[in-house]
XYZ file of C-alpha atoms in Angstrom:
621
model
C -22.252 3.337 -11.912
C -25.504 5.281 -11.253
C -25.177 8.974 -10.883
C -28.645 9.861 -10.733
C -31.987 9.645 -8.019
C -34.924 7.542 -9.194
C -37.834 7.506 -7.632
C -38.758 3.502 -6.496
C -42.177 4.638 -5.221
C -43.984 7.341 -5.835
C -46.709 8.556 -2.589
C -49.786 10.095 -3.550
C -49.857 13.211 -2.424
C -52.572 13.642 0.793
C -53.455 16.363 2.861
C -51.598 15.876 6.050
C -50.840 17.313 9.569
C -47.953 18.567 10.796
C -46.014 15.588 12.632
C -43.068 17.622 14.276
C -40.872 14.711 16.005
C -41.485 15.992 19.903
C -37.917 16.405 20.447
C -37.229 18.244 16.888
C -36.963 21.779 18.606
C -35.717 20.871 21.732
C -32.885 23.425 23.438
C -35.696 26.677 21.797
C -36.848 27.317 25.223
C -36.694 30.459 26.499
C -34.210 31.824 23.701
C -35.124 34.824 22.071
C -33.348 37.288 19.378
C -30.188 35.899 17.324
C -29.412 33.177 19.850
C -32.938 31.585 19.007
C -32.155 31.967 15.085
C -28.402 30.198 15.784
C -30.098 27.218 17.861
C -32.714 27.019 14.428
C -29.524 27.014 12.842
C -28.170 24.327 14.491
C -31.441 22.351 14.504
C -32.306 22.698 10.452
C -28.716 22.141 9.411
C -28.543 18.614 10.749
C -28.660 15.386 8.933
C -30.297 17.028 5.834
C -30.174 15.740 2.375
C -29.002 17.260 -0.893
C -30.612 15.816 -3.806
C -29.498 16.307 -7.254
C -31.420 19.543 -8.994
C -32.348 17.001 -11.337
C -34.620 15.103 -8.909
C -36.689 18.069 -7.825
C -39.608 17.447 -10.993
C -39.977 13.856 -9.889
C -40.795 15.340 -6.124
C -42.351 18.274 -6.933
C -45.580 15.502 -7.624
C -45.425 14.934 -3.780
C -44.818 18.653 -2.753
C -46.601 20.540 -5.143
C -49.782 19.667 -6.431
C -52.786 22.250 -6.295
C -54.618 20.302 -3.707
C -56.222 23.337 -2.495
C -57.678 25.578 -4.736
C -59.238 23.424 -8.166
C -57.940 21.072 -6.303
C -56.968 19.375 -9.923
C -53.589 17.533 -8.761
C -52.045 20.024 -11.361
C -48.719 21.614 -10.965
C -49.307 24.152 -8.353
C -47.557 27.347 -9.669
C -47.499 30.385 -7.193
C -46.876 32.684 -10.539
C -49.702 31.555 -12.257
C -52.135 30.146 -9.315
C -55.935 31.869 -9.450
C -57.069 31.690 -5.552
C -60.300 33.128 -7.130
C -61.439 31.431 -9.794
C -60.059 29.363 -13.014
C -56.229 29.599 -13.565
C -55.102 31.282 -16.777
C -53.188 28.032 -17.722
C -52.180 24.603 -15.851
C -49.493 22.426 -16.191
C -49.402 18.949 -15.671
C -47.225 16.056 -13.886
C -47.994 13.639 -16.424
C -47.097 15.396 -19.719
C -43.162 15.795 -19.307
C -42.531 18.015 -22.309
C -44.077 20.889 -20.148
C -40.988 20.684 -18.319
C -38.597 23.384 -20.596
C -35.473 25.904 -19.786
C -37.155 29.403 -21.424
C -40.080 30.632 -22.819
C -41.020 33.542 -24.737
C -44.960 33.782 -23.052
C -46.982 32.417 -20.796
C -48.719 28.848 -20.281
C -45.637 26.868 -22.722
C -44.141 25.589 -20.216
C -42.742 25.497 -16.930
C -39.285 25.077 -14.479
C -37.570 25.115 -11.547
C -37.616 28.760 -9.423
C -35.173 29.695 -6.477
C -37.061 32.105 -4.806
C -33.525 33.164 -3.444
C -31.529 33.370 -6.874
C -28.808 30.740 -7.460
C -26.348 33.414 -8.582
C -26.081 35.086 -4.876
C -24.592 31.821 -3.959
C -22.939 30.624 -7.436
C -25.312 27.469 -7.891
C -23.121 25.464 -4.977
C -24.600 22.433 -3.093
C -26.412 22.116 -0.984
C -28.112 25.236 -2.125
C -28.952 24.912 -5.632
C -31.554 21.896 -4.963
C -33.123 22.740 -1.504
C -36.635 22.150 -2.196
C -37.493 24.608 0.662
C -36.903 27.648 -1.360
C -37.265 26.134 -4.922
C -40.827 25.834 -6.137
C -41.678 24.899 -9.869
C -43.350 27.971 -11.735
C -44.178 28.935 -15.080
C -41.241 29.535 -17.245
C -41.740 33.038 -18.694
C -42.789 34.609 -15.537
C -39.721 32.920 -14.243
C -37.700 34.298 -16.379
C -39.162 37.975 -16.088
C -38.371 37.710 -12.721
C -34.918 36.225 -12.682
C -33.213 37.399 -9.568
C -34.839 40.244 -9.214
C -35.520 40.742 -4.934
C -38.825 40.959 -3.597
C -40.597 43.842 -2.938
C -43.620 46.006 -3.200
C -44.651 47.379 -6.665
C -46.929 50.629 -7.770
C -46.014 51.446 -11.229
C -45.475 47.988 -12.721
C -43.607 47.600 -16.250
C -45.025 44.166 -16.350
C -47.734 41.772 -14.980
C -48.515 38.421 -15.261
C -51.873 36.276 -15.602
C -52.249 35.947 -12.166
C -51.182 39.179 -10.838
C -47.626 38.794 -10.030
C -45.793 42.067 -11.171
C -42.562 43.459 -12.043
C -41.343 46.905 -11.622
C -39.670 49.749 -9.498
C -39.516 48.809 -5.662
C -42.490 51.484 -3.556
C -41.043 50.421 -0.184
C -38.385 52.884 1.561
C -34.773 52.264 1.185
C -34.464 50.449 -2.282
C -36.017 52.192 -5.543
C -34.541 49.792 -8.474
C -37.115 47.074 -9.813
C -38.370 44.465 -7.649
C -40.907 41.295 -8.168
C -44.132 41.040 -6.214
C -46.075 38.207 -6.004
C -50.014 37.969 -5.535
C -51.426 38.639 -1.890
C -52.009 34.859 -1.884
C -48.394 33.746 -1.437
C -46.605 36.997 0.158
C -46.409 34.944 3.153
C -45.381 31.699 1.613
C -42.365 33.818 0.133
C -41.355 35.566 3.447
C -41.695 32.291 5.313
C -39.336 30.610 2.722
C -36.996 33.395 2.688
C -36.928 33.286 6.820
C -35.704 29.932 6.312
C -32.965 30.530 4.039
C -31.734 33.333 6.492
C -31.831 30.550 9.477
C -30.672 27.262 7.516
C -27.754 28.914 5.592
C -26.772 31.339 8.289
C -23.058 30.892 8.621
C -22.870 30.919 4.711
C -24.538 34.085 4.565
C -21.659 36.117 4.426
C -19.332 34.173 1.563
C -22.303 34.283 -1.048
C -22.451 37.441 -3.140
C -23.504 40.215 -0.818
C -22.072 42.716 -3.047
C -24.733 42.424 -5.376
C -27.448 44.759 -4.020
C -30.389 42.926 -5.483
C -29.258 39.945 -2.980
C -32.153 39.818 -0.241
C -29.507 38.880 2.231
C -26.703 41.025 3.949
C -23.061 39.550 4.966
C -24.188 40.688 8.453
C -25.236 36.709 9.523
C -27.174 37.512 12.606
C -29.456 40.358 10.970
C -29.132 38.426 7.455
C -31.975 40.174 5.587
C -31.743 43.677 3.950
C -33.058 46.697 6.230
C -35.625 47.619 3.932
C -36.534 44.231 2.882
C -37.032 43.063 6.556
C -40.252 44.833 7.897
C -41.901 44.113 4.668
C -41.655 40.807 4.624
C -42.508 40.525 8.674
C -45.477 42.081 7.547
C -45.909 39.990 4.226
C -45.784 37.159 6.925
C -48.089 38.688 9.394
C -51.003 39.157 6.651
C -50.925 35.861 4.910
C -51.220 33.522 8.013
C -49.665 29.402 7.341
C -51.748 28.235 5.014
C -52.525 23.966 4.872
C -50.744 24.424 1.279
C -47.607 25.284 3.447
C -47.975 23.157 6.589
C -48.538 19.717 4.064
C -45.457 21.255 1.305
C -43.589 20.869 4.638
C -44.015 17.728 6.006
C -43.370 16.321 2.372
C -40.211 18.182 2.434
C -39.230 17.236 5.866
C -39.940 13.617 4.708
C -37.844 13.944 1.859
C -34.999 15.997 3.013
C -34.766 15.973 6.723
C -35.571 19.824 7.699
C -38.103 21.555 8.440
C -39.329 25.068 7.899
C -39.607 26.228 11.380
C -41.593 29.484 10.358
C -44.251 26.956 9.356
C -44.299 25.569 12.670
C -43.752 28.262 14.699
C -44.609 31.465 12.786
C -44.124 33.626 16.462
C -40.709 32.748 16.108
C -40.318 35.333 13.165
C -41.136 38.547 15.262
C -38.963 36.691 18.749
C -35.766 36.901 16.717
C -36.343 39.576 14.452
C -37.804 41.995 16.891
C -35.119 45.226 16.997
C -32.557 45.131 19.264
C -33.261 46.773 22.929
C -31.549 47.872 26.017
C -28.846 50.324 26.768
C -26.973 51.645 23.067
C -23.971 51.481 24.295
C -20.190 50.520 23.433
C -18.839 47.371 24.118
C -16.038 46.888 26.273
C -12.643 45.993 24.371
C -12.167 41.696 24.319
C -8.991 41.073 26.703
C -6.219 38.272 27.781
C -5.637 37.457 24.027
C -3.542 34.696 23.665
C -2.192 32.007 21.204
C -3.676 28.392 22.583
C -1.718 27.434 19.539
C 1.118 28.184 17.150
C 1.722 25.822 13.680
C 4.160 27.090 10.690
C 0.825 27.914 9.370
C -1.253 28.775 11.927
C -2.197 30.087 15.088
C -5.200 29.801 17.294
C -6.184 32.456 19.389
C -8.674 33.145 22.547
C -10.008 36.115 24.318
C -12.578 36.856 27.506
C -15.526 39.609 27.248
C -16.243 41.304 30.332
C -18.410 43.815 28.784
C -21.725 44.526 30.427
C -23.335 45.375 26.767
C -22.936 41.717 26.064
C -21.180 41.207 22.364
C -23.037 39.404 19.538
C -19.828 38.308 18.214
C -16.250 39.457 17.079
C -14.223 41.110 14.407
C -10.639 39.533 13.804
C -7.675 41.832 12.547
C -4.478 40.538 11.398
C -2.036 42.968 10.611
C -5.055 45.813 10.973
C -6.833 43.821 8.496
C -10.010 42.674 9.095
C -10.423 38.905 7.983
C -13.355 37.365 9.743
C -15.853 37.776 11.852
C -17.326 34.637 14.392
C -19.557 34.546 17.582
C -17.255 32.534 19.788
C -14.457 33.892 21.822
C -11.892 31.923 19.969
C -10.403 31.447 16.543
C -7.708 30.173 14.156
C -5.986 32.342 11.666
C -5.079 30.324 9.047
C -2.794 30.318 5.617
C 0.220 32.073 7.463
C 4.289 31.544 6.636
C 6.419 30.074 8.763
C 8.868 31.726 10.845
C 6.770 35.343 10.166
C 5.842 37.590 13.053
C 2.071 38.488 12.831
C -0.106 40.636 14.882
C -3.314 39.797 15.926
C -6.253 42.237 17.671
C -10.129 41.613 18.509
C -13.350 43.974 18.334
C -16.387 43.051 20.080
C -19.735 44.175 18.083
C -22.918 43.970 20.228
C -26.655 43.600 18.820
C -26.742 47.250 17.515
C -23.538 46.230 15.281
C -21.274 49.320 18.018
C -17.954 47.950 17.637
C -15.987 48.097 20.551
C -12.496 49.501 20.756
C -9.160 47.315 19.453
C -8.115 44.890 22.076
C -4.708 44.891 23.205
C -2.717 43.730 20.256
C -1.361 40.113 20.279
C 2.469 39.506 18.399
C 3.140 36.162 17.486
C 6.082 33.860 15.767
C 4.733 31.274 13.782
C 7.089 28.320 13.923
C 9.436 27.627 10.930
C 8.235 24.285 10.512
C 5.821 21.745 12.078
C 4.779 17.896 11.683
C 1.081 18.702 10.216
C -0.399 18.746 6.571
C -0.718 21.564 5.090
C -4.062 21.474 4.440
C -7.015 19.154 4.100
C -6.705 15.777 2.399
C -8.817 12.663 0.643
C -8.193 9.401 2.348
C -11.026 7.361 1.394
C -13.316 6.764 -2.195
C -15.383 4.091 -2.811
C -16.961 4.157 -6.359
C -18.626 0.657 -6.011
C -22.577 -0.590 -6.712
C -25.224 0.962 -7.404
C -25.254 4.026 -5.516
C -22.594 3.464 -3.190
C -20.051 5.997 -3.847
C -18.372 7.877 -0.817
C -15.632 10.434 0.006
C -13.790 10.946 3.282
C -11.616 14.121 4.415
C -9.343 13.940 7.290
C -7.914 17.294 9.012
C -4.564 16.610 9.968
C -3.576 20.492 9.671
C -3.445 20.455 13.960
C -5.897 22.747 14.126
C -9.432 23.304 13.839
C -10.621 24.133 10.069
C -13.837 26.226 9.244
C -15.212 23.964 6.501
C -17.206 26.804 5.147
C -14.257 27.601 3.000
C -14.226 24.261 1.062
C -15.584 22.917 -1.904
C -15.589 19.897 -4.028
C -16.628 19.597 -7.722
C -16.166 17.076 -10.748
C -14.529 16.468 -14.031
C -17.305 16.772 -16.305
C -17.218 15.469 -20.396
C -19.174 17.364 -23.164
C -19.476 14.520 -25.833
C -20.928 16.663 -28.568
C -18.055 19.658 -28.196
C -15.676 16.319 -27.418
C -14.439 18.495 -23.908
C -13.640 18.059 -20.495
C -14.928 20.679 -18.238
C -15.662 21.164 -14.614
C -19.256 21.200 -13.190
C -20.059 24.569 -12.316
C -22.085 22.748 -9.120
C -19.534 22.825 -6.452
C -20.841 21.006 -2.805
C -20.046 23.584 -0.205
C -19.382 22.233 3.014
C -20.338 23.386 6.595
C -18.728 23.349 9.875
C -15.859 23.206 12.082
C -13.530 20.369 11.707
C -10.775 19.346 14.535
C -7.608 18.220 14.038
C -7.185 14.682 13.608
C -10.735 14.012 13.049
C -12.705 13.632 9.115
C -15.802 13.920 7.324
C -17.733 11.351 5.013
C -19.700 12.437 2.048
C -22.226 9.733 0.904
C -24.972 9.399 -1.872
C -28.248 9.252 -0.020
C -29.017 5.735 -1.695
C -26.069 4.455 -0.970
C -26.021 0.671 0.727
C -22.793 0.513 2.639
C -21.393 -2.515 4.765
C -19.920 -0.405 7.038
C -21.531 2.998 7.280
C -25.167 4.033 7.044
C -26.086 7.506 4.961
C -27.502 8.388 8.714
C -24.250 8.561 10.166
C -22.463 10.148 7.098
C -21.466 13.755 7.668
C -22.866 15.039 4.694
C -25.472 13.193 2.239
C -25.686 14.157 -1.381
C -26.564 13.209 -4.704
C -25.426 16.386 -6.454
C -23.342 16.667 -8.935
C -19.904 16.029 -6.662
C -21.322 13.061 -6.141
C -21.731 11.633 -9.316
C -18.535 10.187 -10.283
C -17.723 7.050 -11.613
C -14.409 5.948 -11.901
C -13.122 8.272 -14.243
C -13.888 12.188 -13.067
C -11.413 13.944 -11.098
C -12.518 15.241 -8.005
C -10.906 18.153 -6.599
C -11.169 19.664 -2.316
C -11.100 23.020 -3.432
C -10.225 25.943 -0.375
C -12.376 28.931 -1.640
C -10.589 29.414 -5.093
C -7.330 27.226 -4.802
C -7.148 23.069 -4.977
C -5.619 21.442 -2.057
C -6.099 17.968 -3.042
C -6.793 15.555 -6.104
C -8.708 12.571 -7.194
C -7.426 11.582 -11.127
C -6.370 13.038 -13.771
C -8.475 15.958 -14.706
C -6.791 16.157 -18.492
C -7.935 12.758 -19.985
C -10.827 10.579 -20.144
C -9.388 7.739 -18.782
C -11.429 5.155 -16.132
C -8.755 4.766 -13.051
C -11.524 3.855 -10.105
C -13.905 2.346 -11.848
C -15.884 -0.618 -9.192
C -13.068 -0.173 -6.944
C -12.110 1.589 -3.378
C -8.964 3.910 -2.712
C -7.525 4.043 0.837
C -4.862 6.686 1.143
C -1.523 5.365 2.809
C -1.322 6.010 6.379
C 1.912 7.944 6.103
C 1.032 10.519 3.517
C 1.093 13.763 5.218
C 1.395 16.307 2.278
C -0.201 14.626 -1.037
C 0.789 15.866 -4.400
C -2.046 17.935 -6.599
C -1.181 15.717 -9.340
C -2.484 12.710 -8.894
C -0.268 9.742 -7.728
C -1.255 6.033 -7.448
C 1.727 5.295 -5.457
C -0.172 7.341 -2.454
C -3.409 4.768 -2.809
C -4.052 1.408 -1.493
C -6.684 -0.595 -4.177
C -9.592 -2.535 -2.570
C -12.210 -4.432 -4.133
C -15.357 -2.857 -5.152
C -17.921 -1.704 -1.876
C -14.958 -2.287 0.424
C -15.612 -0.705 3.512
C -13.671 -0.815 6.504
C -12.634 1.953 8.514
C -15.056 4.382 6.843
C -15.157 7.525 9.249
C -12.586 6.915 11.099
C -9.623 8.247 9.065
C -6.049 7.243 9.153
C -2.235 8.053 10.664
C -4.142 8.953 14.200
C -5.553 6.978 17.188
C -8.488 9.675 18.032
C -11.200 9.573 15.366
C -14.760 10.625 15.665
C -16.564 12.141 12.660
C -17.806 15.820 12.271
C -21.200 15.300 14.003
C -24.031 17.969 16.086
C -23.355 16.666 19.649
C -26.288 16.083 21.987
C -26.023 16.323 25.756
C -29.105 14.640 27.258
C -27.926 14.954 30.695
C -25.792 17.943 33.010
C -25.396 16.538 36.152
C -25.157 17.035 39.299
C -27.300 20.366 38.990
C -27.133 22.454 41.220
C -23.463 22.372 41.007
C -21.011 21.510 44.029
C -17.868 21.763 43.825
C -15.540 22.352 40.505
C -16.619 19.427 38.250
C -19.848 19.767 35.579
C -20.487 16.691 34.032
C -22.504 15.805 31.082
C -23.704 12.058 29.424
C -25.378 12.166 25.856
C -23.888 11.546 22.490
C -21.183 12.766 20.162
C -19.539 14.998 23.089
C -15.934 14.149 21.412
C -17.102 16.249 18.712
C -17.565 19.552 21.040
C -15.187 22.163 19.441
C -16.222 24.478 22.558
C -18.217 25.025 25.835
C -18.159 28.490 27.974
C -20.396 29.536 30.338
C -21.913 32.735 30.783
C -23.978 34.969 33.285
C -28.201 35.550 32.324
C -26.630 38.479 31.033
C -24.372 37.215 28.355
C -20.500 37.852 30.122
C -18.472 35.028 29.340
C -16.550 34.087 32.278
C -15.417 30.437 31.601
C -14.509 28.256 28.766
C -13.160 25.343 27.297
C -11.376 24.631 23.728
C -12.263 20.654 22.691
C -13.095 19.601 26.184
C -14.386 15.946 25.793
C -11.702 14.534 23.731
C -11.074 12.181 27.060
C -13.095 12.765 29.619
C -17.005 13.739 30.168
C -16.844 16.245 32.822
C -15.999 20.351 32.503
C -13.556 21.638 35.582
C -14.600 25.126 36.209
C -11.206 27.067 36.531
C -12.494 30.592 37.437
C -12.431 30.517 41.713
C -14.350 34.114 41.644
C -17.492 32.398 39.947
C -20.220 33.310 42.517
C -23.181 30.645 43.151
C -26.194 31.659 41.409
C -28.105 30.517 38.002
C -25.712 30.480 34.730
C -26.063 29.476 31.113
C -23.647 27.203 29.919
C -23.471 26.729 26.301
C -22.244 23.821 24.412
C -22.010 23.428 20.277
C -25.294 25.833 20.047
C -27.526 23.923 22.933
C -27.978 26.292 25.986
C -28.693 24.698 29.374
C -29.275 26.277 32.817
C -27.035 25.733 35.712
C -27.235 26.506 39.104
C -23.816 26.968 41.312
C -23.873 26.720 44.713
């Protein structure tokens, strides 16, 4: 089957406007600080596309041409680029033996950059071919840079053609060797790293944040390096949006489905990273713990804030061991034993990073054995025509699974060394996923009966999705495989122009792989797709959007809300202007479309209630 992109049409490049979709930002009003970067979040993570790495060249002739300086059509490099004059070299789209791995000097030959190194987050999908932060430049300088972090340079042990230098950092708090580009693109950089801290924000803290050259922090909210931050808010303040930018991004948006929204809305750089302000004080300790609920594996947890120094998010402890960190009042300690006592506690940490004191300590049983999986599971692959390949997970663990945590890769074959291998390109997923619910992986060319690559969960053509009939696929939590497609130890074809429905009453599928668990279907069947199997309430992983609160004002005890998706709501609370949570709800449309406000001392007046990252106003009277 086909395993890589091809381009059917190839645009001309044009100088364009900006076309933001009117309702592209919507929920942005009136947020400020980290809450406006998490709504971005929300917005730029949505229906996106990861193309293979291999497909960036053939794109880069829509995204980067130099359209604006010689205005030549030539490769438009931001390591070689002359704003001034006559570049010291060009490269060109036409002559494909430009296109090389290394070079030894300048003007041989160029490749692909991540301006934010693929090592920080070990060259996973979606990552390692976002053509937001990967640019093609020339080779040498490329590799003279390598993942060296950004910075600002006096004494430079190297320079290129164009300017860009090499050498120990000038800037306060970091004095090891940084790369700084020409004045030109210092705010094309800073823009592009903005992004990266907004669109990968929840990742943030599983790439490599020990290595101190990383630009970004494990701290998601902050995300960027203290010393790194004001100079690239001032990077971005001194080289306005240029057209080069504002056309590179509607190309991209075209191509991929998200935008830069620095590049649209450069205030919003200074509204969320402004410094924190208001009283420096310590939170107030999280109280009313409690287990919502207990597996042999599991147990879910919830907590209320009644801090006035409103928290930015929590710490979780098990055992006095801190384990994770998340902004909701609720979460899900995983990978337990049965029929073990465990103690769980909860720090608040408000926008200055003060930790609060320990809550109240919370001792729970876990059960000695329950009726869910174990873990995540397969339950659908189609390897059929063309492009249509697909991949479904169901969660059957019963309870909610931070998808963050999983990855899937392939069985690759070396025929010269006559080896099996697997990819080093992992997809990394993103997410929370509920119990008895799925996700669908599809290739973003794919022509399915029964599913479009709109509606899939996640769309990729990366390397995960390359198989074709023969690979072993593996789910992969962090470093440990959960489940199996094939045999990973021969190179035998076993789902080859065929479909593979999992039996209904597998609950706990064997790593090795076994046929016997697998119903056969012809090839590009497809029916069911999304909707999993063994349970009667399915609705796939998707970005719900309310279009309607009604009635508002509120009267009375019921909120209720029309729009699209709701099952897929992991969480609603509401909260005072100030930030005090004093309601919420765990999964509240799985039946109904209405929220029953349980607290009797809410007192009328204007509230925010928040649902799956959209904030909305409401007045109680």
């Amino acid at each position: 089957m086909k395993n890589s992109i091809l381009l059917t049409t190839v645009l001309c490049p044009i100088i364009m406007q900006a076309q933001v979709p009117p309702a592209y930002y919507s929920g942005t009003d009136g947020l400020s600080g980290f809450a406006l970067k998490t709504r971005l979040h929300n917005i730029i993570s949505h229906n996106t596309i990861s193309w293979h790495y291999g497909d960036l060249p053939a794109f880069y002739q829509l995204t980067d041409r130099d359209l604006y300086y010689e205005a030549d059509s030539s490769l438009l490099d931001i390591y070689a680029e002359n704003p001034l004059g006559a570049d010291p070299y060009n490269y060109s789209y036409d002559d494909p033996s430009q296109l090389i791995s290394g070079a030894t000097a300048e003007g041989v030959g160029w490749n692909r950059e991540h301006l934010f190194s693929q090592s920080f987050f070990y060259s996973n999908y979606p990552m390692y071919s976002d053509l937001h932060f990967i640019v093609p430049t020339d080779a040498r300088v490329n590799q003279r840079r390598s993942n060296l972090p950004f910075g600002q340079v006096d004494a430079p042990t190297f320079v290129s053609q164009n300017g860009s230098k090499v050498g120990p950092n000038s800037t306060p708090g970091y004095t090891l060797s940084v790369f700084e580009p020409i004045d030109e693109f210092k705010g094309d950089v800073a823009r592009i790293l903005f992004y990266v801290a907004v669109r990968y924000e929840t990742l943030l803290p599983l790439f490599q944040t020990g290595n101190t050259r990383n630009p970004f922090e494990a701290r998601e909210e902050v995300a960027l390096r203290a010393w790194l931050l004001p100079l690239l808010k001032q990077w971005h303040e001194e080289d306005p949006v240029s057209q080069k930018e504002t056309d590179r991004n509607q190309q991209i948006f075209q191509l991929q489905g998200n935008r830069n929204p620095f590049i649209d809305h450069p205030e919003w750089v200074d509204m969320i990273w402004h410094g924190a302000t208001g009283a420096n004080q310590v939170p107030d300790p999280p109280i009313y713990l409690n287990a919502t609920a207990t597996g042999a594996h599991f147990v879910s947890v919830a907590w209320f804030s009644e801090s006035d120094n409103v928290p930015m998010g929590f710490e979780l402890y098990r055992d006095d061991t801190l384990v994770a960190l998340c902004k909701q009042p609720t979460y899900t300690f995983t990978g337990l034993s049965p029929n073990t006592s465990y103690q769980f506690s909860v720090k608040a940490y408000d926008q200055y990073y003060n930790q609060s004191p320990e809550s109240l300590p919370l001792t729970i049983t876990t059960a000695a054995a329950d009726t869910f999986a174990r873990d995540l599971m397969f339950v659908r692959y189609i390897e059929g025509s063309d492009y249509n390949k697909a991949l479904e997970i169901l969660n059957r663990t019963g309870h909610t699974v931070d998808l963050r945590h999983y990855y899937l890769r392939i069985r690759q074959y070396n025929e010269d060394a006559d080896v099996l291998y697997w990819g080093s390109n992992q997809y990394q997923m993103e997410g929370l996923l509920q119990h008895g619910r799925s996700v669908v992986l599809v290739h973003p060319e794919s022509n399915l009966s029964c599913l479009s690559s709109d509606s899939a969960d996640f769309v990729s053509a990366g390397m995960p999705m390359t198989f074709e009939g023969w690979q072993a696929i593996d789910l992969r939590k962090d470093s440990f495989t959960v489940d199996r497609i094939g045999n990973p130890y021969e190179q035998v074809s076993f789902a080859a122009d065929i479909s593979l429905y999992r039996k209904e009453d597998i609950l706990q599928p064997s790593l090795s792989f076994d046929t016997t668990e697998w119903t056969v279907f012809p090839v590009d069947y497809c029916v069911g797709l999304g909707q999993g199997t063994g349970t009667s309430v399915q609705e796939r992983l998707r970005v719900p959007q309310a279009v309607l609160v009604y009635p508002n004002p509120v009267h009375g005890r019921r909120v209720y809300l029309q729009g699209k998706d709701l099952a897929g709501v992991n969480y609603a609370y509401l909260s005072t202007l100030q930030g005090k949570v004093i309601d919420q709800w765990e999964h509240p449309f799985l039946h109904r479309n209405y929220l029953e406000l349980t607290q009797n001392i809410i007192l009328p007046g204007l509230y925010f209630l928040h649902i799956e990252g959209q904030v909305f106003k409401l007045v109680l009277r």
